[in-house]
Coordinates of C-alpha atoms in Angstrom, one line a residue:
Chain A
X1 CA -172.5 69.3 -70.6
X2 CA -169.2 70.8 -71.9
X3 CA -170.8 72.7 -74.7
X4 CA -171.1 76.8 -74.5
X5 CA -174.0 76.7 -72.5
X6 CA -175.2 80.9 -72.7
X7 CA -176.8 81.3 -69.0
X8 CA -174.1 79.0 -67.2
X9 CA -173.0 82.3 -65.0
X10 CA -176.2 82.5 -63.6
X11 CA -177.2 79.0 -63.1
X12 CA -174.0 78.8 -61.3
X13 CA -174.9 81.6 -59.1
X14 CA -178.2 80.2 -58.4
X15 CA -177.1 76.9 -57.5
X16 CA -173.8 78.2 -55.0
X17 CA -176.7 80.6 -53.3
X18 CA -179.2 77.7 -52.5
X19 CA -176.4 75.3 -51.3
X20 CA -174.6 78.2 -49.1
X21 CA -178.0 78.8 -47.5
X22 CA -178.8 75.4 -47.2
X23 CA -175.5 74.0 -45.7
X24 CA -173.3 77.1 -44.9
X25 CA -170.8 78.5 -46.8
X26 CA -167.8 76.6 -45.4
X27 CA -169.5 73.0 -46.1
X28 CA -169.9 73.9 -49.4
X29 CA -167.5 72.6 -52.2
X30 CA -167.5 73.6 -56.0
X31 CA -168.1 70.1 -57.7
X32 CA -171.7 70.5 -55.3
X33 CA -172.0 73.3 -57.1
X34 CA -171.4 72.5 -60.8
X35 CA -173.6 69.0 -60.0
X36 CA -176.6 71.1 -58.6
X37 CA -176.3 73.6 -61.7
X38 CA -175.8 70.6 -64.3
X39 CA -172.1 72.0 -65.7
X40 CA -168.7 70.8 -65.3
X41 CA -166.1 72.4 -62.7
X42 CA -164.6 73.3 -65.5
X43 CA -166.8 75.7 -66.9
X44 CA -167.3 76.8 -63.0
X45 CA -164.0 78.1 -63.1
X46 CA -164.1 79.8 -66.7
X47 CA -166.4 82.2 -64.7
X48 CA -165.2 82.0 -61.1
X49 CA -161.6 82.0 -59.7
X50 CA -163.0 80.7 -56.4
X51 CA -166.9 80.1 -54.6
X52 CA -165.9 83.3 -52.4
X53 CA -166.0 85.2 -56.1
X54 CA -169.4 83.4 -56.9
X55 CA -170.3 85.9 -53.8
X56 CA -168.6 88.9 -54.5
X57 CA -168.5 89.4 -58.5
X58 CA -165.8 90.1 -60.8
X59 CA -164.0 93.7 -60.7
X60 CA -165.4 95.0 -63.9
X61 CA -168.2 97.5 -62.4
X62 CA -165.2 98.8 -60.6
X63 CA -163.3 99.4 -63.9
X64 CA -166.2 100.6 -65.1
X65 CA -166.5 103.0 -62.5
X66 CA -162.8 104.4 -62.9
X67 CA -163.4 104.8 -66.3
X68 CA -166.7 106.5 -65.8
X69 CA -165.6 109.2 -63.7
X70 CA -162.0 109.6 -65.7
X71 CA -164.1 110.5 -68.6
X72 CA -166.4 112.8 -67.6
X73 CA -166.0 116.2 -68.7
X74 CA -163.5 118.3 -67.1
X75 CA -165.5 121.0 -65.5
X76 CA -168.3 118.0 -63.8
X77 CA -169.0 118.2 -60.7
X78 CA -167.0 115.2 -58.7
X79 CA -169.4 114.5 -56.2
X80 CA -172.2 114.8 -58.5
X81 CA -170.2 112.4 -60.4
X82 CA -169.5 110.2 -57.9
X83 CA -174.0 109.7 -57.0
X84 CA -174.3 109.9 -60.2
X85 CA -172.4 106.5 -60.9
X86 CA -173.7 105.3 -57.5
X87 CA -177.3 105.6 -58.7
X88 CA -176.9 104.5 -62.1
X89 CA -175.1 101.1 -60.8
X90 CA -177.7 100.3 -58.6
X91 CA -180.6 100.8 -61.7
X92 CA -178.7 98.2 -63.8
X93 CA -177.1 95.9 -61.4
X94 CA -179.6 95.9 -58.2
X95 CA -182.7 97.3 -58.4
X96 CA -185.4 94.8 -58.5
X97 CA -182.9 91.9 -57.3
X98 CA -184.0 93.0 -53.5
X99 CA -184.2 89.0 -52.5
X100 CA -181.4 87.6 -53.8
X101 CA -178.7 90.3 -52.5
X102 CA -180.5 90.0 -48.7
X103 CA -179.7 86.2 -49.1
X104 CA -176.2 87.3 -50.3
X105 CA -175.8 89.2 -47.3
X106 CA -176.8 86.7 -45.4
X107 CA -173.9 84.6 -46.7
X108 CA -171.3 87.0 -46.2
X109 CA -172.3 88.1 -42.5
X110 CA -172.1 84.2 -41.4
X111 CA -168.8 83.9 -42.2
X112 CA -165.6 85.8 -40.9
X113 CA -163.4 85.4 -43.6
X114 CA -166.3 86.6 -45.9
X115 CA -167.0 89.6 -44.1
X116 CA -163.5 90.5 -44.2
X117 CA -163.3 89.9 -47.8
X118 CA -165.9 92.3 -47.9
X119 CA -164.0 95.0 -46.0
X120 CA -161.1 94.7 -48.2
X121 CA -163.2 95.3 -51.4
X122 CA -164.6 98.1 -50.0
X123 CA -161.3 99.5 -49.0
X124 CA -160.2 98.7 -52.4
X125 CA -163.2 100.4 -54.4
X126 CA -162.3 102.8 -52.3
X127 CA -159.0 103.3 -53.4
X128 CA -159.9 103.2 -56.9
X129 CA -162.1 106.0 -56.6
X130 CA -159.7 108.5 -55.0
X131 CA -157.0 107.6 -57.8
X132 CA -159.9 108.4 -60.1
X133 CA -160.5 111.7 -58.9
X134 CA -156.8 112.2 -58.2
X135 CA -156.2 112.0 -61.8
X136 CA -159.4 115.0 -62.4
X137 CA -157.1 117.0 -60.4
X138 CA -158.9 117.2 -56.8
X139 CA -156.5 117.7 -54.2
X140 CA -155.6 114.2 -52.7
X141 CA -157.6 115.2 -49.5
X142 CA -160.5 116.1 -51.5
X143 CA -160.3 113.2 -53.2
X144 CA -160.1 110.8 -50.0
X145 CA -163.0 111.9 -48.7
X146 CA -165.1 112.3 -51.4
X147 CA -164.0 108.3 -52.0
X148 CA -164.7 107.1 -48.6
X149 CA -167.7 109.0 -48.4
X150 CA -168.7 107.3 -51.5
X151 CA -167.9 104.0 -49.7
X152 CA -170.0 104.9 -46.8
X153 CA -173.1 106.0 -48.7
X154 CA -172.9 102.8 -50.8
X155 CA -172.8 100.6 -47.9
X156 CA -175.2 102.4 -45.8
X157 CA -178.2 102.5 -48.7
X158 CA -177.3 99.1 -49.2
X159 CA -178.0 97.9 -45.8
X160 CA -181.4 100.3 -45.3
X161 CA -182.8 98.9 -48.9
X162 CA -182.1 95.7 -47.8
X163 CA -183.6 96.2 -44.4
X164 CA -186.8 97.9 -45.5
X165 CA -189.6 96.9 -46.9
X166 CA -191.3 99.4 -48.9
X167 CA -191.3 100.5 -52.5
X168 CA -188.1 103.1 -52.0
X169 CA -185.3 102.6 -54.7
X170 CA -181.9 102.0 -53.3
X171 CA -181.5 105.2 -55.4
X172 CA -183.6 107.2 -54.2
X173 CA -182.5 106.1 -50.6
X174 CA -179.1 107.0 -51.9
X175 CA -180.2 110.5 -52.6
X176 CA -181.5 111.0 -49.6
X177 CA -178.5 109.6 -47.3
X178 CA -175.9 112.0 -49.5
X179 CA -178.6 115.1 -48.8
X180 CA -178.6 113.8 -44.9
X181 CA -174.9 113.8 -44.6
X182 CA -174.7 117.3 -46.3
X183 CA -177.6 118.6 -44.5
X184 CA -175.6 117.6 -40.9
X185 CA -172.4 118.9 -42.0
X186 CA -174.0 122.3 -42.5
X187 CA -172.7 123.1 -38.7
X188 CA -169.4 122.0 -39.1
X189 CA -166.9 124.9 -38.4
X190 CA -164.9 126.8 -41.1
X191 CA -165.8 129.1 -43.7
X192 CA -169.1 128.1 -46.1
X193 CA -168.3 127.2 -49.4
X194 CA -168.3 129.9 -51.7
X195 CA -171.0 128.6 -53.9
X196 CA -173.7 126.8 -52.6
X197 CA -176.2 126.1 -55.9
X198 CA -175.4 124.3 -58.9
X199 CA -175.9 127.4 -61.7
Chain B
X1 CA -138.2 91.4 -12.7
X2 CA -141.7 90.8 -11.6
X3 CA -141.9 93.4 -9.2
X4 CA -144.5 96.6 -10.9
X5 CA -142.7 98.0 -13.5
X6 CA -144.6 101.9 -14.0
X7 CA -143.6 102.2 -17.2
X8 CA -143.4 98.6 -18.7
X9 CA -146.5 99.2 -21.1
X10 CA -144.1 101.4 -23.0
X11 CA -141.4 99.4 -22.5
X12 CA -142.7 96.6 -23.9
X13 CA -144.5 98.7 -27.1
X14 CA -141.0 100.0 -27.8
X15 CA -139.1 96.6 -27.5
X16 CA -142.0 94.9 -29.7
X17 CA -141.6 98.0 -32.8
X18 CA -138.2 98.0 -32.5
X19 CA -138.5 93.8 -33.6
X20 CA -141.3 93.9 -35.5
X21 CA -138.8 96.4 -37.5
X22 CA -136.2 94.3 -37.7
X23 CA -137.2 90.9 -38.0
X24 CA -140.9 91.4 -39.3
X25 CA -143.7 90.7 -37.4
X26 CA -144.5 87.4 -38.0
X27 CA -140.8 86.4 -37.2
X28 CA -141.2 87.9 -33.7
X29 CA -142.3 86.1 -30.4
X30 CA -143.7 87.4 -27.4
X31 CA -140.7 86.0 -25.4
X32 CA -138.3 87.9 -27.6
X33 CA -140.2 91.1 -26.6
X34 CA -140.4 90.5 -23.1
X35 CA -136.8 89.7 -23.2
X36 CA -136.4 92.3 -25.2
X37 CA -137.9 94.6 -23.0
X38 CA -136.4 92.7 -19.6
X39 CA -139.6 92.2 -18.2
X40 CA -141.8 88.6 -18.0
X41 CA -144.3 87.2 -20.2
X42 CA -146.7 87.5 -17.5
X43 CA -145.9 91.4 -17.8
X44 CA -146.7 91.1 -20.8
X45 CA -150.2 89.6 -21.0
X46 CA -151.0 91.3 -18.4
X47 CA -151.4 94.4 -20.6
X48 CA -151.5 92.8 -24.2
X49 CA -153.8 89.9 -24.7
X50 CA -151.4 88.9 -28.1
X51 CA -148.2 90.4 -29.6
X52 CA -151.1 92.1 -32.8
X53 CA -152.7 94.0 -29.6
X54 CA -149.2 96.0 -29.7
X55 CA -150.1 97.6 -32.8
X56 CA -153.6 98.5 -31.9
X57 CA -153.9 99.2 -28.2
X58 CA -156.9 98.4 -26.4
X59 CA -160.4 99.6 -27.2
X60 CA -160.3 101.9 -23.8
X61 CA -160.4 104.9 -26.7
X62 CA -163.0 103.7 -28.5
X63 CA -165.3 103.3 -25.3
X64 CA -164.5 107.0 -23.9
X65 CA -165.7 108.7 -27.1
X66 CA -168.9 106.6 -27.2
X67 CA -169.5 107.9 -23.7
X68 CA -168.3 111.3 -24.8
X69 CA -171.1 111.4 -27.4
X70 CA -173.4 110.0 -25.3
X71 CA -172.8 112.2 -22.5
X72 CA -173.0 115.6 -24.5
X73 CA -175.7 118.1 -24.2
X74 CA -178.7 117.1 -26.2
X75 CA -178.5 120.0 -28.4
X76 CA -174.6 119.6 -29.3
X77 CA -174.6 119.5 -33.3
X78 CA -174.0 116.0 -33.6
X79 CA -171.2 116.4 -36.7
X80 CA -169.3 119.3 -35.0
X81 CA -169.3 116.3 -31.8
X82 CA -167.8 114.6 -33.5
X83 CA -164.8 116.6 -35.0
X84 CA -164.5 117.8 -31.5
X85 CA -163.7 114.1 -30.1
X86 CA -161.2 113.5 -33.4
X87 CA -159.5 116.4 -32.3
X88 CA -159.4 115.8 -28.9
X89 CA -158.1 112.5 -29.1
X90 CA -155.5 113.5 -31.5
X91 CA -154.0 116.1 -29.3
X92 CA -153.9 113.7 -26.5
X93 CA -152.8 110.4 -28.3
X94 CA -151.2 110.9 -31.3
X95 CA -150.0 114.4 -32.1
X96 CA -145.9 114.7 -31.2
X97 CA -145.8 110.9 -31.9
X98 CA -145.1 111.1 -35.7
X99 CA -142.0 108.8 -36.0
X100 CA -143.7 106.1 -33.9
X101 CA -146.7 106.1 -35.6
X102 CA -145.4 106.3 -39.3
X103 CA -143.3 102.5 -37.5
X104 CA -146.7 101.5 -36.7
X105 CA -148.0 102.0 -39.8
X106 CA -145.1 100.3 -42.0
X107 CA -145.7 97.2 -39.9
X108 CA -149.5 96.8 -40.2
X109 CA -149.1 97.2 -44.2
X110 CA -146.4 95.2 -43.9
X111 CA -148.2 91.9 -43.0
X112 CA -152.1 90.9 -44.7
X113 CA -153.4 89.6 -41.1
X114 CA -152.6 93.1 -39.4
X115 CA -154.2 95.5 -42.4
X116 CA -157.2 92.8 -41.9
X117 CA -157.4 93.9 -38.5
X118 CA -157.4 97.6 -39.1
X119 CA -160.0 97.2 -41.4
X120 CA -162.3 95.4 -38.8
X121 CA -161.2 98.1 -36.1
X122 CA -162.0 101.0 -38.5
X123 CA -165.4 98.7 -39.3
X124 CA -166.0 98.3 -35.4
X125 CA -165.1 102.0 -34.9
X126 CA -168.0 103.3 -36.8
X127 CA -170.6 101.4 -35.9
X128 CA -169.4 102.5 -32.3
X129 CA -170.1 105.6 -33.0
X130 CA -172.8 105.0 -35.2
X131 CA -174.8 103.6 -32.7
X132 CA -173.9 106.3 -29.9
X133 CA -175.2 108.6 -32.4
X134 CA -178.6 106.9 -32.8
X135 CA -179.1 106.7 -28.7
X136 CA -178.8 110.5 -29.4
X137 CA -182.2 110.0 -31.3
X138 CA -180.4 111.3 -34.9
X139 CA -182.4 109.1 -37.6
X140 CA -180.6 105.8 -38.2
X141 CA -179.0 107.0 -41.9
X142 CA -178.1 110.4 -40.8
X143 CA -176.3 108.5 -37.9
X144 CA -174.9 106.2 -40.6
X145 CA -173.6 108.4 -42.8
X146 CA -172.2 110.5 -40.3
X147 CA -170.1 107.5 -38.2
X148 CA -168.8 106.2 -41.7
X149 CA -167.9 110.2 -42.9
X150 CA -165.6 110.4 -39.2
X151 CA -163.7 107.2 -39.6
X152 CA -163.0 107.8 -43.2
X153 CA -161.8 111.7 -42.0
X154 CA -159.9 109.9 -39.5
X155 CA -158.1 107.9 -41.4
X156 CA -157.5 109.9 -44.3
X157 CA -156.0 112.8 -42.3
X158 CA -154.1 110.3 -40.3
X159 CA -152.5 109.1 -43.8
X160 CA -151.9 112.9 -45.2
X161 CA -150.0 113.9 -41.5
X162 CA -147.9 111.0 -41.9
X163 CA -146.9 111.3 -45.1
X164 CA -146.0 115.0 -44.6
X165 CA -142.7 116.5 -43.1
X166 CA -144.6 119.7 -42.2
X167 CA -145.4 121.4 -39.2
X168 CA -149.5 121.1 -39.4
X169 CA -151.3 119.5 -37.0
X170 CA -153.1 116.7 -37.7
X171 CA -156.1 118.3 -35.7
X172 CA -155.6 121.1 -38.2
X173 CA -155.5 118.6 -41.4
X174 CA -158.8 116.7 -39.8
X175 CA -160.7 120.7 -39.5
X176 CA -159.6 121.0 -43.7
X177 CA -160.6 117.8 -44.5
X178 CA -163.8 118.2 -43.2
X179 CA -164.2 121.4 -44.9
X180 CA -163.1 120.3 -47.9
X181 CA -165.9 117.4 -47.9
X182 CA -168.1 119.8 -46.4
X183 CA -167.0 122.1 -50.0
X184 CA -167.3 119.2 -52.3
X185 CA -171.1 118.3 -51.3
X186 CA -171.9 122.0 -52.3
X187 CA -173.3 120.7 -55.5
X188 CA -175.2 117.8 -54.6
X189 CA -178.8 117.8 -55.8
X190 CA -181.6 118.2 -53.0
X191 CA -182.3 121.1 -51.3
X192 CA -179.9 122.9 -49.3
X193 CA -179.8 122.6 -45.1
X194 CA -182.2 125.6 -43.7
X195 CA -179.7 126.8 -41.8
X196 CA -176.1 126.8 -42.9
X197 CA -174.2 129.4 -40.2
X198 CA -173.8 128.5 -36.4
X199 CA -176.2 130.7 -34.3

């Protein structure tokens, strides 16, 4: 059992989800864990700090992201950018996984502290966005809102995917919440942009 | 000492900063406010349910602006609503009251608990309004998008006006910011709103 074992991450994963839907989050202990996947505690922490992280992932798509938009050339577009990176994490890290992140979510809304785990990594993705585009050069306001707004159309595709039932993409359901947000700001007082289509 | 006091809510808001400055905020009792403050403890709860409710005030605000965008006429642009209420409640809470609230803020990122808190009230914020919205028949995304963009607006033009020593408002730093998102979605793909100029 304590050999390298190549899919122990996921087996982990799989085994924490049943056993937090089956007996609650709280209830649930890490050596329950590494007995139902068939691996030591000690490989469960090679890969986990903690069962809340079994939940909410290591911080490497957010490095990713960071570095993603710091080296994009110069003259890109930053909000472009920024649904650009939204779209192509959802293609490689949720698309097609609609079951198992509805179940995840159904973890994390049962349990206080979880859901304000989950508002803090938010808040910090967040963050990490708007020093991003901070260091492109956008003026820190720019760059605020452009994060936060990034925030909010993440986690409002999210939930809608998650709550439908048809064959939309989260991407494309991304797309189309960014084009609703700019399509309602179009009233907003203050002087139109100067350009309004990409050349 | 237990006779009405008009102005004890104050009194006891300024008694409870000026320990929460000096001691910390976990280090502070509500007896040491109210003593503090030379009013009773039963003052006290009588307008603050716990010594955290201090820092954030009841949710008498929140409730007026969901009525406010309920009660608006049914062809008020629901994003320029909403910029409206900011401002509104800006003037009449929280512009003039720079020093206090920068105190405020020192506290609540001084202690985890408290920045919890803010993130769940900025969390219950939005889907306040988000919800208000929808009643308003906008589609449930649009709605979405928009309740996130304000509370993100909100806060990142409260942060900009506090960490500035000029003499802009912060209604005037909420308009920019919303222009300046308003700017930055220029580019984004999808086709651009039919109409773009108020009538």
């Amino acid at each position: 059992m304590s050999r390298w074992q190549p899919d122990a991450r996921e087996r982990l994963e799989r085994a924490a989800l049943q056993l937090f839907t089956e007996q609650g989050f709280a209830a649930t202990t890490v050596p329950q864990i590494t007995q139902r996947a068939g691996l030591t505690t000690r490989t469960f922490f090679r890969h986990f700090a903690d069962k809340r992280e079994v939940l909410f992932g290591s911080d490497e798509m957010l490095r990713l992201g960071a570095v993603l938009i710091a080296e994009a050339p110069p003259d890109a577009d930053p909000a472009v950018l920024l649904i650009d990176s939204l779209t192509a994490f959802a293609a490689t890290h949720l698309e097609g996984r609609r079951a198992e992140i509805r179940q995840r979510r159904e973890i994390i809304l049962s349990d206080q502290g979880l859901r304000e785990r989950d508002l803090r990594k938010r808040d910090a993705v967040s963050e990490t966005v708007r020093d991003a585009l901070t260091k492109r050069g956008l003026p820190p306001v720019t760059a605020a809102m452009l994060a936060g707004t990034s925030a909010t159309l993440f986690s409002v595709a999210l939930q809608e995917w998650l709550d439908s039932d048809d064959d939309r993409t989260l991407a494309s359901i991304m797309l189309d919440g960014m084009q609703a947000l700019r399509a309602a700001l179009g009233h907003v007082p203050g002087p139109a942009p100067a350009v309004t289509q990409r050349p």
